[in-house]
Structure formats: structure tokens, C-alpha cells
PDB file of C-alpha atoms in Angstrom:
ATOM      1  CA  UNK A   1      90.140 -35.776  -3.146  1.00 58.00           C
ATOM      2  CA  UNK A   2      87.826 -34.492  -5.874  1.00 55.00           C
ATOM      3  CA  UNK A   3      84.953 -34.455  -3.203  1.00 66.00           C
ATOM      4  CA  UNK A   4      87.140 -32.333  -1.050  1.00 80.00           C
ATOM      5  CA  UNK A   5      87.576 -29.857  -3.292  1.00 83.00           C
ATOM      6  CA  UNK A   6      84.192 -29.929  -4.640  1.00 86.00           C
ATOM      7  CA  UNK A   7      82.910 -30.242  -1.614  1.00 86.00           C
ATOM      8  CA  UNK A   8      85.413 -26.957  -0.371  1.00 89.00           C
ATOM      9  CA  UNK A   9      84.299 -25.542  -3.680  1.00 92.00           C
ATOM     10  CA  UNK A  10      80.309 -25.859  -2.416  1.00 91.00           C
ATOM     11  CA  UNK A  11      80.698 -24.326   1.134  1.00 92.00           C
ATOM     12  CA  UNK A  12      83.247 -21.226  -0.764  1.00 93.00           C
ATOM     13  CA  UNK A  13      80.650 -20.077  -3.255  1.00 93.00           C
ATOM     14  CA  UNK A  14      77.729 -20.249  -0.109  1.00 92.00           C
ATOM     15  CA  UNK A  15      79.755 -17.877   1.515  1.00 93.00           C
ATOM     16  CA  UNK A  16      80.130 -16.042  -1.204  1.00 94.00           C
ATOM     17  CA  UNK A  17      76.143 -15.963  -2.044  1.00 94.00           C
ATOM     18  CA  UNK A  18      75.549 -15.598   1.361  1.00 93.00           C
ATOM     19  CA  UNK A  19      77.256 -11.353   1.239  1.00 93.00           C
ATOM     20  CA  UNK A  20      75.731 -10.630  -2.113  1.00 93.00           C
ATOM     21  CA  UNK A  21      72.435 -11.600  -0.756  1.00 93.00           C
ATOM     22  CA  UNK A  22      73.471  -9.978   2.276  1.00 92.00           C
ATOM     23  CA  UNK A  23      73.998  -6.645   0.436  1.00 91.00           C
ATOM     24  CA  UNK A  24      71.000  -6.962  -1.933  1.00 92.00           C
ATOM     25  CA  UNK A  25      69.029  -7.128   1.513  1.00 90.00           C
ATOM     26  CA  UNK A  26      69.989  -4.397   2.703  1.00 88.00           C
ATOM     27  CA  UNK A  27      69.100  -2.042  -0.073  1.00 88.00           C
ATOM     28  CA  UNK A  28      65.601  -3.787  -0.101  1.00 86.00           C
ATOM     29  CA  UNK A  29      62.432  -2.387   1.700  1.00 80.00           C
ATOM     30  CA  UNK A  30      60.272   1.021   1.815  1.00 80.00           C
ATOM     31  CA  UNK A  31      63.347   2.960   0.382  1.00 82.00           C
ATOM     32  CA  UNK A  32      65.269   1.200  -2.055  1.00 86.00           C
ATOM     33  CA  UNK A  33      68.895   1.824  -2.109  1.00 86.00           C
ATOM     34  CA  UNK A  34      71.412   0.894  -4.818  1.00 86.00           C
ATOM     35  CA  UNK A  35      74.035  -1.605  -4.403  1.00 87.00           C
ATOM     36  CA  UNK A  36      76.682   0.981  -5.360  1.00 88.00           C
ATOM     37  CA  UNK A  37      74.847   3.620  -2.804  1.00 85.00           C
ATOM     38  CA  UNK A  38      75.183   0.577  -0.153  1.00 86.00           C
ATOM     39  CA  UNK A  39      78.787  -0.240  -0.683  1.00 87.00           C
ATOM     40  CA  UNK A  40      79.700   3.399  -1.108  1.00 85.00           C
ATOM     41  CA  UNK A  41      77.519   4.089   3.070  1.00 83.00           C
ATOM     42  CA  UNK A  42      79.591   1.254   4.417  1.00 83.00           C
ATOM     43  CA  UNK A  43      82.937   2.361   3.133  1.00 83.00           C
ATOM     44  CA  UNK A  44      82.365   5.771   4.210  1.00 79.00           C
ATOM     45  CA  UNK A  45      81.416   4.552   7.883  1.00 73.00           C
ATOM     46  CA  UNK A  46      78.550   5.539  10.028  1.00 69.00           C
ATOM     47  CA  UNK A  47      79.566   9.206  10.957  1.00 65.00           C
ATOM     48  CA  UNK A  48      78.939  10.550   7.727  1.00 68.00           C
ATOM     49  CA  UNK A  49      75.198  12.149   7.813  1.00 70.00           C
ATOM     50  CA  UNK A  50      72.852  11.219   5.558  1.00 74.00           C
ATOM     51  CA  UNK A  51      69.142   9.296   5.044  1.00 75.00           C
ATOM     52  CA  UNK A  52      71.298   6.470   3.487  1.00 78.00           C
ATOM     53  CA  UNK A  53      73.569   6.394   6.742  1.00 82.00           C
ATOM     54  CA  UNK A  54      70.526   6.594   9.097  1.00 82.00           C
ATOM     55  CA  UNK A  55      68.847   3.667   7.367  1.00 84.00           C
ATOM     56  CA  UNK A  56      71.840   0.682   6.760  1.00 83.00           C
ATOM     57  CA  UNK A  57      73.802   1.506   9.565  1.00 85.00           C
ATOM     58  CA  UNK A  58      71.128   1.716  12.196  1.00 83.00           C
ATOM     59  CA  UNK A  59      68.076  -0.171  10.792  1.00 84.00           C
ATOM     60  CA  UNK A  60      68.614  -2.512   8.292  1.00 88.00           C
ATOM     61  CA  UNK A  61      72.187  -3.545   8.739  1.00 90.00           C
ATOM     62  CA  UNK A  62      71.824  -4.760  12.052  1.00 90.00           C
ATOM     63  CA  UNK A  63      68.263  -6.455  11.811  1.00 91.00           C
ATOM     64  CA  UNK A  64      70.492  -8.462   8.150  1.00 93.00           C
ATOM     65  CA  UNK A  65      73.758  -9.454  10.787  1.00 93.00           C
ATOM     66  CA  UNK A  66      70.895 -10.374  13.276  1.00 92.00           C
ATOM     67  CA  UNK A  67      69.737 -12.681  10.745  1.00 92.00           C
ATOM     68  CA  UNK A  68      72.898 -14.068   9.517  1.00 94.00           C
ATOM     69  CA  UNK A  69      73.689 -14.647  13.030  1.00 94.00           C
ATOM     70  CA  UNK A  70      70.602 -16.510  14.254  1.00 93.00           C
ATOM     71  CA  UNK A  71      70.495 -18.448  11.353  1.00 93.00           C
ATOM     72  CA  UNK A  72      73.895 -20.037  11.609  1.00 94.00           C
ATOM     73  CA  UNK A  73      73.352 -20.607  15.027  1.00 94.00           C
ATOM     74  CA  UNK A  74      70.240 -22.320  14.812  1.00 93.00           C
ATOM     75  CA  UNK A  75      71.462 -24.358  11.965  1.00 94.00           C
ATOM     76  CA  UNK A  76      74.784 -25.495  13.951  1.00 94.00           C
ATOM     77  CA  UNK A  77      72.788 -26.221  17.181  1.00 92.00           C
ATOM     78  CA  UNK A  78      71.010 -28.788  15.141  1.00 91.00           C
ATOM     79  CA  UNK A  79      73.520 -30.407  13.259  1.00 92.00           C
ATOM     80  CA  UNK A  80      75.630 -31.368  16.802  1.00 91.00           C
ATOM     81  CA  UNK A  81      71.897 -32.075  17.965  1.00 87.00           C
ATOM     82  CA  UNK A  82      72.057 -34.669  14.565  1.00 87.00           C
ATOM     83  CA  UNK A  83      75.299 -36.001  15.797  1.00 87.00           C
ATOM     84  CA  UNK A  84      74.346 -36.500  19.434  1.00 83.00           C
ATOM     85  CA  UNK A  85      71.006 -38.654  18.805  1.00 78.00           C
ATOM     86  CA  UNK A  86      71.962 -40.515  15.329  1.00 76.00           C
ATOM     87  CA  UNK A  87      69.127 -39.082  13.646  1.00 72.00           C
ATOM     88  CA  UNK A  88      68.591 -36.483  11.252  1.00 74.00           C
ATOM     89  CA  UNK A  89      65.444 -35.713  12.814  1.00 70.00           C
ATOM     90  CA  UNK A  90      67.030 -33.895  15.814  1.00 75.00           C
ATOM     91  CA  UNK A  91      66.700 -30.654  16.114  1.00 79.00           C
ATOM     92  CA  UNK A  92      66.569 -27.558  19.084  1.00 81.00           C
ATOM     93  CA  UNK A  93      62.766 -27.134  18.394  1.00 76.00           C
ATOM     94  CA  UNK A  94      61.942 -31.343  18.777  1.00 72.00           C
ATOM     95  CA  UNK A  95      63.929 -31.880  22.031  1.00 75.00           C
ATOM     96  CA  UNK A  96      62.496 -29.675  24.302  1.00 78.00           C
ATOM     97  CA  UNK A  97      65.522 -27.155  24.163  1.00 83.00           C
ATOM     98  CA  UNK A  98      63.663 -23.932  22.265  1.00 84.00           C
ATOM     99  CA  UNK A  99      60.412 -24.215  24.234  1.00 83.00           C
ATOM    100  CA  UNK A 100      62.569 -24.907  27.781  1.00 85.00           C
ATOM    101  CA  UNK A 101      64.421 -21.679  26.831  1.00 87.00           C
ATOM    102  CA  UNK A 102      61.564 -19.655  25.221  1.00 86.00           C
ATOM    103  CA  UNK A 103      59.693 -20.772  28.474  1.00 86.00           C
ATOM    104  CA  UNK A 104      62.411 -18.897  30.766  1.00 88.00           C
ATOM    105  CA  UNK A 105      62.743 -15.803  27.989  1.00 87.00           C
ATOM    106  CA  UNK A 106      58.792 -15.005  28.456  1.00 86.00           C
ATOM    107  CA  UNK A 107      58.665 -15.586  32.325  1.00 86.00           C
ATOM    108  CA  UNK A 108      60.729 -12.436  31.746  1.00 86.00           C
ATOM    109  CA  UNK A 109      59.250 -10.830  29.187  1.00 83.00           C
ATOM    110  CA  UNK A 110      55.251 -10.730  31.128  1.00 83.00           C
ATOM    111  CA  UNK A 111      56.256 -11.497  34.600  1.00 81.00           C
ATOM    112  CA  UNK A 112      59.117  -9.074  35.289  1.00 81.00           C
ATOM    113  CA  UNK A 113      60.159  -7.109  32.247  1.00 78.00           C
ATOM    114  CA  UNK A 114      62.161  -4.734  34.104  1.00 80.00           C
ATOM    115  CA  UNK A 115      64.775  -7.771  34.034  1.00 79.00           C
ATOM    116  CA  UNK A 116      65.482  -7.979  30.205  1.00 79.00           C
ATOM    117  CA  UNK A 117      69.199  -7.252  30.143  1.00 81.00           C
ATOM    118  CA  UNK A 118      68.961 -11.060  31.857  1.00 84.00           C
ATOM    119  CA  UNK A 119      67.166 -12.617  28.996  1.00 84.00           C
ATOM    120  CA  UNK A 120      70.328 -14.523  27.407  1.00 85.00           C
ATOM    121  CA  UNK A 121      71.021 -15.783  30.739  1.00 86.00           C
ATOM    122  CA  UNK A 122      67.654 -16.899  31.386  1.00 87.00           C
ATOM    123  CA  UNK A 123      67.273 -18.009  27.178  1.00 87.00           C
ATOM    124  CA  UNK A 124      70.456 -20.422  28.863  1.00 87.00           C
ATOM    125  CA  UNK A 125      69.405 -21.911  31.658  1.00 89.00           C
ATOM    126  CA  UNK A 126      66.109 -22.355  30.692  1.00 87.00           C
ATOM    127  CA  UNK A 127      67.583 -24.419  28.115  1.00 86.00           C
ATOM    128  CA  UNK A 128      70.169 -26.390  29.878  1.00 87.00           C
ATOM    129  CA  UNK A 129      67.550 -26.973  32.808  1.00 89.00           C
ATOM    130  CA  UNK A 130      65.415 -28.669  29.709  1.00 87.00           C
ATOM    131  CA  UNK A 131      67.884 -30.549  28.258  1.00 83.00           C
ATOM    132  CA  UNK A 132      69.352 -31.486  31.647  1.00 85.00           C
ATOM    133  CA  UNK A 133      65.390 -32.696  32.060  1.00 87.00           C
ATOM    134  CA  UNK A 134      65.512 -34.789  28.636  1.00 83.00           C
ATOM    135  CA  UNK A 135      68.748 -36.633  29.857  1.00 79.00           C
ATOM    136  CA  UNK A 136      67.236 -37.533  33.199  1.00 82.00           C
ATOM    137  CA  UNK A 137      64.627 -39.267  31.648  1.00 82.00           C
ATOM    138  CA  UNK A 138      66.735 -40.575  28.692  1.00 76.00           C
ATOM    139  CA  UNK A 139      69.298 -42.503  31.323  1.00 74.00           C
ATOM    140  CA  UNK A 140      69.776 -45.973  31.410  1.00 71.00           C
ATOM    141  CA  UNK A 141      72.284 -48.579  33.076  1.00 68.00           C
ATOM    142  CA  UNK A 142      73.704 -48.876  29.864  1.00 65.00           C
ATOM    143  CA  UNK A 143      74.040 -45.015  29.247  1.00 62.00           C
ATOM    144  CA  UNK A 144      72.183 -42.628  26.649  1.00 63.00           C
ATOM    145  CA  UNK A 145      70.483 -43.877  23.550  1.00 67.00           C
ATOM    146  CA  UNK A 146      69.157 -41.432  20.672  1.00 63.00           C
ATOM    147  CA  UNK A 147      65.809 -43.022  20.688  1.00 71.00           C
ATOM    148  CA  UNK A 148      65.265 -42.396  24.701  1.00 75.00           C
ATOM    149  CA  UNK A 149      66.607 -38.870  24.402  1.00 73.00           C
ATOM    150  CA  UNK A 150      64.135 -37.667  21.514  1.00 73.00           C
ATOM    151  CA  UNK A 151      61.326 -39.430  23.261  1.00 79.00           C
ATOM    152  CA  UNK A 152      62.150 -37.414  26.630  1.00 81.00           C
ATOM    153  CA  UNK A 153      62.446 -34.289  24.110  1.00 80.00           C
ATOM    154  CA  UNK A 154      59.201 -34.604  22.736  1.00 81.00           C
ATOM    155  CA  UNK A 155      57.687 -35.205  26.530  1.00 85.00           C
ATOM    156  CA  UNK A 156      59.726 -31.620  27.654  1.00 86.00           C
ATOM    157  CA  UNK A 157      58.847 -29.809  24.931  1.00 83.00           C
ATOM    158  CA  UNK A 158      55.124 -30.629  25.946  1.00 85.00           C
ATOM    159  CA  UNK A 159      55.584 -29.484  29.658  1.00 87.00           C
ATOM    160  CA  UNK A 160      57.528 -26.545  28.093  1.00 86.00           C
ATOM    161  CA  UNK A 161      54.695 -25.835  26.018  1.00 84.00           C
ATOM    162  CA  UNK A 162      52.325 -25.855  28.874  1.00 87.00           C
ATOM    163  CA  UNK A 163      54.608 -23.256  30.610  1.00 87.00           C
ATOM    164  CA  UNK A 164      54.102 -21.024  27.384  1.00 85.00           C
ATOM    165  CA  UNK A 165      50.436 -21.570  27.382  1.00 84.00           C
ATOM    166  CA  UNK A 166      49.959 -21.179  30.944  1.00 86.00           C
ATOM    167  CA  UNK A 167      52.210 -17.671  31.409  1.00 84.00           C
ATOM    168  CA  UNK A 168      50.311 -16.446  28.139  1.00 83.00           C
ATOM    169  CA  UNK A 169      47.336 -16.670  30.075  1.00 85.00           C
ATOM    170  CA  UNK A 170      48.340 -15.545  33.341  1.00 84.00           C
ATOM    171  CA  UNK A 171      49.864 -12.701  31.716  1.00 82.00           C
ATOM    172  CA  UNK A 172      47.201 -12.241  28.757  1.00 80.00           C
ATOM    173  CA  UNK A 173      47.673  -8.016  29.070  1.00 78.00           C
ATOM    174  CA  UNK A 174      50.774  -8.239  28.500  1.00 76.00           C
ATOM    175  CA  UNK A 175      51.040 -10.538  25.861  1.00 75.00           C
ATOM    176  CA  UNK A 176      50.772  -7.817  22.812  1.00 73.00           C
ATOM    177  CA  UNK A 177      54.430  -6.890  24.141  1.00 68.00           C
ATOM    178  CA  UNK A 178      55.648 -10.562  23.647  1.00 73.00           C
ATOM    179  CA  UNK A 179      53.905 -11.724  20.678  1.00 74.00           C
ATOM    180  CA  UNK A 180      56.270 -10.366  17.583  1.00 71.00           C
ATOM    181  CA  UNK A 181      58.838 -12.155  19.904  1.00 73.00           C
ATOM    182  CA  UNK A 182      56.727 -15.676  20.257  1.00 73.00           C
ATOM    183  CA  UNK A 183      56.388 -15.721  16.439  1.00 72.00           C
ATOM    184  CA  UNK A 184      60.549 -15.444  15.670  1.00 73.00           C
ATOM    185  CA  UNK A 185      59.869 -11.827  14.558  1.00 76.00           C
ATOM    186  CA  UNK A 186      63.486  -9.611  14.155  1.00 79.00           C
ATOM    187  CA  UNK A 187      60.839  -6.529  13.431  1.00 77.00           C
ATOM    188  CA  UNK A 188      62.704  -3.591  15.196  1.00 73.00           C
ATOM    189  CA  UNK A 189      65.400  -5.642  16.022  1.00 75.00           C
ATOM    190  CA  UNK A 190      68.538  -3.351  15.919  1.00 75.00           C
ATOM    191  CA  UNK A 191      72.040  -2.514  17.540  1.00 80.00           C
ATOM    192  CA  UNK A 192      71.147  -3.446  20.871  1.00 80.00           C
ATOM    193  CA  UNK A 193      70.131  -7.134  19.925  1.00 80.00           C
ATOM    194  CA  UNK A 194      73.016  -7.381  18.112  1.00 84.00           C
ATOM    195  CA  UNK A 195      75.106  -6.454  20.501  1.00 84.00           C
ATOM    196  CA  UNK A 196      73.554  -8.239  22.430  1.00 82.00           C
ATOM    197  CA  UNK A 197      74.109 -11.756  20.627  1.00 86.00           C
ATOM    198  CA  UNK A 198      76.766 -11.703  18.555  1.00 88.00           C
ATOM    199  CA  UNK A 199      79.689 -12.297  21.349  1.00 90.00           C
ATOM    200  CA  UNK A 200      77.722 -15.286  22.728  1.00 90.00           C
ATOM    201  CA  UNK A 201      77.563 -16.458  18.918  1.00 91.00           C
ATOM    202  CA  UNK A 202      81.406 -16.484  18.003  1.00 93.00           C
ATOM    203  CA  UNK A 203      82.133 -18.384  21.351  1.00 93.00           C
ATOM    204  CA  UNK A 204      79.769 -20.565  19.996  1.00 92.00           C
ATOM    205  CA  UNK A 205      81.070 -21.020  16.543  1.00 94.00           C
ATOM    206  CA  UNK A 206      84.255 -20.935  17.759  1.00 95.00           C
ATOM    207  CA  UNK A 207      83.441 -23.844  20.122  1.00 94.00           C
ATOM    208  CA  UNK A 208      81.241 -25.830  17.233  1.00 93.00           C
ATOM    209  CA  UNK A 209      84.885 -25.772  15.585  1.00 92.00           C
ATOM    210  CA  UNK A 210      86.558 -27.388  18.301  1.00 92.00           C
ATOM    211  CA  UNK A 211      83.842 -29.853  18.219  1.00 90.00           C
ATOM    212  CA  UNK A 212      83.945 -31.281  15.009  1.00 91.00           C
ATOM    213  CA  UNK A 213      86.483 -34.308  15.555  1.00 89.00           C
ATOM    214  CA  UNK A 214      84.194 -35.597  18.458  1.00 88.00           C
ATOM    215  CA  UNK A 215      80.959 -34.971  16.214  1.00 89.00           C
ATOM    216  CA  UNK A 216      82.882 -37.256  13.537  1.00 89.00           C
ATOM    217  CA  UNK A 217      83.349 -39.869  16.057  1.00 87.00           C
ATOM    218  CA  UNK A 218      80.244 -40.043  17.842  1.00 85.00           C
ATOM    219  CA  UNK A 219      78.281 -40.210  14.010  1.00 80.00           C
ATOM    220  CA  UNK A 220      80.483 -43.364  13.386  1.00 80.00           C
ATOM    221  CA  UNK A 221      78.426 -45.274  16.459  1.00 77.00           C
ATOM    222  CA  UNK A 222      78.527 -45.783  19.827  1.00 75.00           C
ATOM    223  CA  UNK A 223      80.607 -49.236  19.391  1.00 80.00           C
ATOM    224  CA  UNK A 224      83.281 -47.598  17.147  1.00 79.00           C
ATOM    225  CA  UNK A 225      83.934 -44.690  19.509  1.00 78.00           C
ATOM    226  CA  UNK A 226      83.954 -47.088  22.532  1.00 80.00           C
ATOM    227  CA  UNK A 227      86.425 -48.732  20.720  1.00 80.00           C
ATOM    228  CA  UNK A 228      88.221 -45.737  19.603  1.00 77.00           C
ATOM    229  CA  UNK A 229      88.796 -44.815  23.649  1.00 76.00           C
ATOM    230  CA  UNK A 230      85.958 -42.042  23.686  1.00 77.00           C
ATOM    231  CA  UNK A 231      83.429 -42.150  26.567  1.00 80.00           C
ATOM    232  CA  UNK A 232      79.900 -41.704  24.560  1.00 81.00           C
ATOM    233  CA  UNK A 233      77.846 -40.530  26.722  1.00 80.00           C
ATOM    234  CA  UNK A 234      80.364 -37.418  27.596  1.00 84.00           C
ATOM    235  CA  UNK A 235      81.015 -36.739  24.142  1.00 86.00           C
ATOM    236  CA  UNK A 236      76.844 -36.464  23.854  1.00 83.00           C
ATOM    237  CA  UNK A 237      76.612 -34.273  26.742  1.00 84.00           C
ATOM    238  CA  UNK A 238      79.609 -31.911  25.778  1.00 88.00           C
ATOM    239  CA  UNK A 239      77.784 -31.603  22.289  1.00 89.00           C
ATOM    240  CA  UNK A 240      74.492 -30.529  23.584  1.00 86.00           C
ATOM    241  CA  UNK A 241      75.415 -28.035  25.825  1.00 88.00           C
ATOM    242  CA  UNK A 242      77.520 -26.585  23.148  1.00 92.00           C
ATOM    243  CA  UNK A 243      73.819 -26.950  21.109  1.00 91.00           C
ATOM    244  CA  UNK A 244      71.588 -26.078  23.774  1.00 88.00           C
ATOM    245  CA  UNK A 245      73.733 -22.645  23.931  1.00 90.00           C
ATOM    246  CA  UNK A 246      73.471 -21.166  20.236  1.00 92.00           C
ATOM    247  CA  UNK A 247      69.771 -22.416  20.297  1.00 89.00           C
ATOM    248  CA  UNK A 248      69.344 -20.427  23.645  1.00 87.00           C
ATOM    249  CA  UNK A 249      71.321 -17.143  22.147  1.00 88.00           C
ATOM    250  CA  UNK A 250      69.117 -17.588  19.469  1.00 87.00           C
ATOM    251  CA  UNK A 251      65.632 -17.852  20.993  1.00 85.00           C
ATOM    252  CA  UNK A 252      66.630 -15.121  23.567  1.00 83.00           C
ATOM    253  CA  UNK A 253      67.413 -12.861  20.311  1.00 84.00           C
ATOM    254  CA  UNK A 254      64.432 -13.224  18.357  1.00 82.00           C
ATOM    255  CA  UNK A 255      62.336 -16.260  19.906  1.00 82.00           C
ATOM    256  CA  UNK A 256      61.152 -19.201  18.582  1.00 81.00           C
ATOM    257  CA  UNK A 257      61.976 -20.185  14.864  1.00 84.00           C
ATOM    258  CA  UNK A 258      61.393 -24.016  13.626  1.00 78.00           C
ATOM    259  CA  UNK A 259      63.038 -26.341  10.964  1.00 82.00           C
ATOM    260  CA  UNK A 260      66.051 -24.441  10.689  1.00 88.00           C
ATOM    261  CA  UNK A 261      67.799 -26.762  12.947  1.00 86.00           C
ATOM    262  CA  UNK A 262      65.814 -29.680  11.092  1.00 84.00           C
ATOM    263  CA  UNK A 263      66.593 -28.801   7.326  1.00 87.00           C
ATOM    264  CA  UNK A 264      69.140 -27.287   7.047  1.00 90.00           C
ATOM    265  CA  UNK A 265      71.552 -30.087   8.517  1.00 90.00           C
ATOM    266  CA  UNK A 266      69.936 -32.284   5.920  1.00 87.00           C
ATOM    267  CA  UNK A 267      70.528 -29.448   3.087  1.00 88.00           C
ATOM    268  CA  UNK A 268      74.218 -29.986   3.959  1.00 91.00           C
ATOM    269  CA  UNK A 269      74.731 -32.866   3.997  1.00 89.00           C
ATOM    270  CA  UNK A 270      73.446 -33.495   0.998  1.00 88.00           C
ATOM    271  CA  UNK A 271      75.586 -31.050  -0.642  1.00 90.00           C
ATOM    272  CA  UNK A 272      78.925 -32.349   0.862  1.00 90.00           C
ATOM    273  CA  UNK A 273      78.531 -35.535   2.789  1.00 86.00           C
ATOM    274  CA  UNK A 274      78.437 -35.523   6.380  1.00 86.00           C
ATOM    275  CA  UNK A 275      82.050 -35.379   7.527  1.00 89.00           C
ATOM    276  CA  UNK A 276      81.535 -32.392   9.770  1.00 91.00           C
ATOM    277  CA  UNK A 277      84.307 -31.008   8.849  1.00 91.00           C
ATOM    278  CA  UNK A 278      82.311 -29.330   5.729  1.00 92.00           C
ATOM    279  CA  UNK A 279      78.556 -30.017   6.724  1.00 92.00           C
ATOM    280  CA  UNK A 280      79.318 -27.603   9.791  1.00 94.00           C
ATOM    281  CA  UNK A 281      80.249 -24.434   7.767  1.00 94.00           C
ATOM    282  CA  UNK A 282      78.287 -25.676   5.238  1.00 94.00           C
ATOM    283  CA  UNK A 283      75.216 -25.572   7.545  1.00 94.00           C
ATOM    284  CA  UNK A 284      76.032 -22.216   8.928  1.00 94.00           C
ATOM    285  CA  UNK A 285      76.025 -20.681   5.822  1.00 94.00           C
ATOM    286  CA  UNK A 286      72.701 -22.223   4.443  1.00 94.00           C
ATOM    287  CA  UNK A 287      71.724 -21.194   7.957  1.00 93.00           C
ATOM    288  CA  UNK A 288      72.264 -17.735   7.546  1.00 94.00           C
ATOM    289  CA  UNK A 289      71.284 -17.112   3.866  1.00 93.00           C
ATOM    290  CA  UNK A 290      68.199 -19.035   4.647  1.00 92.00           C
ATOM    291  CA  UNK A 291      66.880 -16.755   7.434  1.00 92.00           C
ATOM    292  CA  UNK A 292      68.219 -13.573   5.981  1.00 92.00           C
ATOM    293  CA  UNK A 293      65.237 -14.503   2.957  1.00 92.00           C
ATOM    294  CA  UNK A 294      63.104 -15.056   5.114  1.00 90.00           C
ATOM    295  CA  UNK A 295      63.249 -12.150   6.965  1.00 89.00           C
ATOM    296  CA  UNK A 296      63.778  -9.921   4.256  1.00 90.00           C
ATOM    297  CA  UNK A 297      60.690 -11.803   1.912  1.00 88.00           C
ATOM    298  CA  UNK A 298      58.345 -11.097   5.291  1.00 86.00           C
ATOM    299  CA  UNK A 299      59.144  -7.310   5.599  1.00 85.00           C
ATOM    300  CA  UNK A 300      59.243  -6.682   1.729  1.00 86.00           C
ATOM    301  CA  UNK A 301      56.718  -8.854   0.678  1.00 84.00           C
ATOM    302  CA  UNK A 302      53.840  -8.255   2.505  1.00 82.00           C
ATOM    303  CA  UNK A 303      54.587  -3.933   3.128  1.00 76.00           C
ATOM    304  CA  UNK A 304      53.564  -2.523   5.211  1.00 79.00           C
ATOM    305  CA  UNK A 305      52.914  -5.683   6.951  1.00 80.00           C
ATOM    306  CA  UNK A 306      56.219  -7.537   8.506  1.00 81.00           C
ATOM    307  CA  UNK A 307      55.613 -11.093   8.689  1.00 83.00           C
ATOM    308  CA  UNK A 308      57.914 -12.567  11.030  1.00 83.00           C
ATOM    309  CA  UNK A 309      60.487 -14.757  10.124  1.00 83.00           C
ATOM    310  CA  UNK A 310      59.269 -17.611  12.370  1.00 80.00           C
ATOM    311  CA  UNK A 311      56.034 -17.864  10.590  1.00 84.00           C
ATOM    312  CA  UNK A 312      57.797 -18.292   6.769  1.00 85.00           C
ATOM    313  CA  UNK A 313      59.641 -20.411   8.173  1.00 83.00           C
ATOM    314  CA  UNK A 314      56.841 -22.812   9.618  1.00 82.00           C
ATOM    315  CA  UNK A 315      55.094 -22.038   6.577  1.00 83.00           C
ATOM    316  CA  UNK A 316      58.199 -23.055   4.302  1.00 81.00           C
ATOM    317  CA  UNK A 317      59.434 -25.288   6.191  1.00 77.00           C
ATOM    318  CA  UNK A 318      56.379 -27.911   7.037  1.00 76.00           C
ATOM    319  CA  UNK A 319      55.804 -28.551   3.485  1.00 79.00           C
ATOM    320  CA  UNK A 320      59.638 -28.971   2.637  1.00 75.00           C
ATOM    321  CA  UNK A 321      59.890 -31.221   5.577  1.00 72.00           C
ATOM    322  CA  UNK A 322      56.709 -33.507   4.340  1.00 75.00           C
ATOM    323  CA  UNK A 323      58.043 -33.494   0.863  1.00 75.00           C
ATOM    324  CA  UNK A 324      61.424 -35.005   2.256  1.00 68.00           C
ATOM    325  CA  UNK A 325      59.886 -37.541   4.467  1.00 67.00           C
ATOM    326  CA  UNK A 326      57.657 -38.628   1.080  1.00 70.00           C
ATOM    327  CA  UNK A 327      60.789 -38.754  -0.676  1.00 66.00           C
ATOM    328  CA  UNK A 328      62.006 -40.841   1.983  1.00 56.00           C
ATOM    329  CA  UNK A 329      65.176 -39.022   2.563  1.00 51.00           C
ATOM    330  CA  UNK A 330      65.405 -39.308   5.912  1.00 50.00           C
TER     331      UNK A 330
END
């Protein structure tokens, strides 16, 4: 009971901190806006004329909300994949899902830019195809095991990386327009990007809540799940599709952002334990706040340069991951 109360308090506190950080992030930039002015502008709505209204409602607030949504979605995706594979090293990047979605999105951005409104669909299809190949390669007569999924994911990830490289060379003259996206940037992402993704994200989050029980069952092990009358393979496929969906829509919106799906669920597990009833919302809140901080730092610390959040996450996440490995935290 004490552990449950503590976990709930940690989750609530993290969500409150996320809101505070989001308000502060809206005020940071080339034009500094104080918190009272931010709150006043938000409460008055976007119909009121003024410089702050344009900056907040049309530029910074959409970008902040997008960072929160993308961070939360990738973290949930990673948490689900770690349940599927029974391995805290699993994440959308390692299993080829991210690169599969990226390859299909890049195919549109470089070869068929007139079809940009199909990017979310292309990302989902690309992610699902990559996941299907992974499962086909990992399938054995006795079913699917975590290690075969991870090994197959590494192979598919390399294959998709080759496709991305080939497309980059083939359409090198159009590559500058896609560089920001390839690096996981939220720069110049406005209301259009937010409107493109938020509904998909809400659907994915709601489905994730319904998947908590299945995730808890499978994390107990294949034998326990089978004894409870559950189909382990069916649960793995169901959770994987949901994880692919959340990762793919994130790739479609801002490109490839690494380490959030890997590290955030691990941090959440340390704070609230392995029960997905608490671990999943904790991952959601932590993923949102970490990506928001990375994006805000990228656009303010090196101004007027706008460093993509994907690059900062790789720079920060790589050493942190090595630190965890050294501490044998996995």
C-alpha cells in the first residue's frame, strides 16, 4: 500500500513538473516572455491581437505540445516493446521499427514530395512492414522468443538503414530539405504538424491503457502467461503493433529520435517499479518532459542555431546508456 501511494505521488509530481516546464519553455526564446504574460495570453485565447499572442499560439505552444506528445509516445512505445521482448534493451530503434518508418517517410519526402499528406500512413506502413519482417525472421516452431526478435530487429534495422542511405544518395539534390527531419528536429513545426499527430497519439495512448494488463502478464514470463490461459505470441503481436503505431507516428512528425524509447522506461522502472499500471504513465510523463527539455535546450542554448532534439538526445543518451551499462543496471 505504501509502495502504491509512493508510486502515485511520484507520477502526479512528474506530471505537475512537466506542466511547469512546458509553461517555462513557452517563455524561452529570442523574445523572452514572463510566466504571468504567458498565462494571461493563454487565458485570453488566440483571438486577442498582440505580439505575444502570435509567438505563443502560432509558434512556441504548438512546438512545446508536439515535443510533449512525441516524447510520451516514443517512451510508451519503448515500454511496450520491452514487455514484448522481456528485455530492457529493446526500443523502437533497435528493433528496426523506427528505421522502417523512416525509410518510407523519406521515400515520400525525397521521391514523391507531392504526397506529403500520406506521410503518417507511410510511416505506419513502413513500421509495420519492418516489424512483420522481424517477426517472420524470428518465428520458430515453438513460437517467438525475445532473443530471436532482437537479433532479427538488428538485421532489419541495418537493412532499412541501407535503404535510407541509398535514397539519400539517389536524391542527394533534394536532401537538404529533409536533413532537419532526418535528425529529429522540431524546428518550424507548427499547428499543422500538431494537428497531424495529436489524434493518432490519443488513440495510441488510450489503447496502451487497455494493454496494461497484457503487458503485466507477459512480463511475468511465457510459462506463467501460458498457465494463465493467454496466448503469448498473440500478446506479443498485439503489443508490438501498438508500439509500432506510436513509434511510426512520431517518426512521421519529427523524424528519428533515439534513446527515449530505451532509457525512459528504464528510468520509470527505477522510480515506480515494473508494474505497468504505474510504469506506463510514468514513462509517458518522463518521455514528454525529457524531449521537451532537449528541444528547448537545442533552440535556446546555441541560438541562433536550432540544434535538433534528436542530436541532443543522441549526445546525452549515448553516455547515459554507457553509464547504465557500466553500473550493470540492465
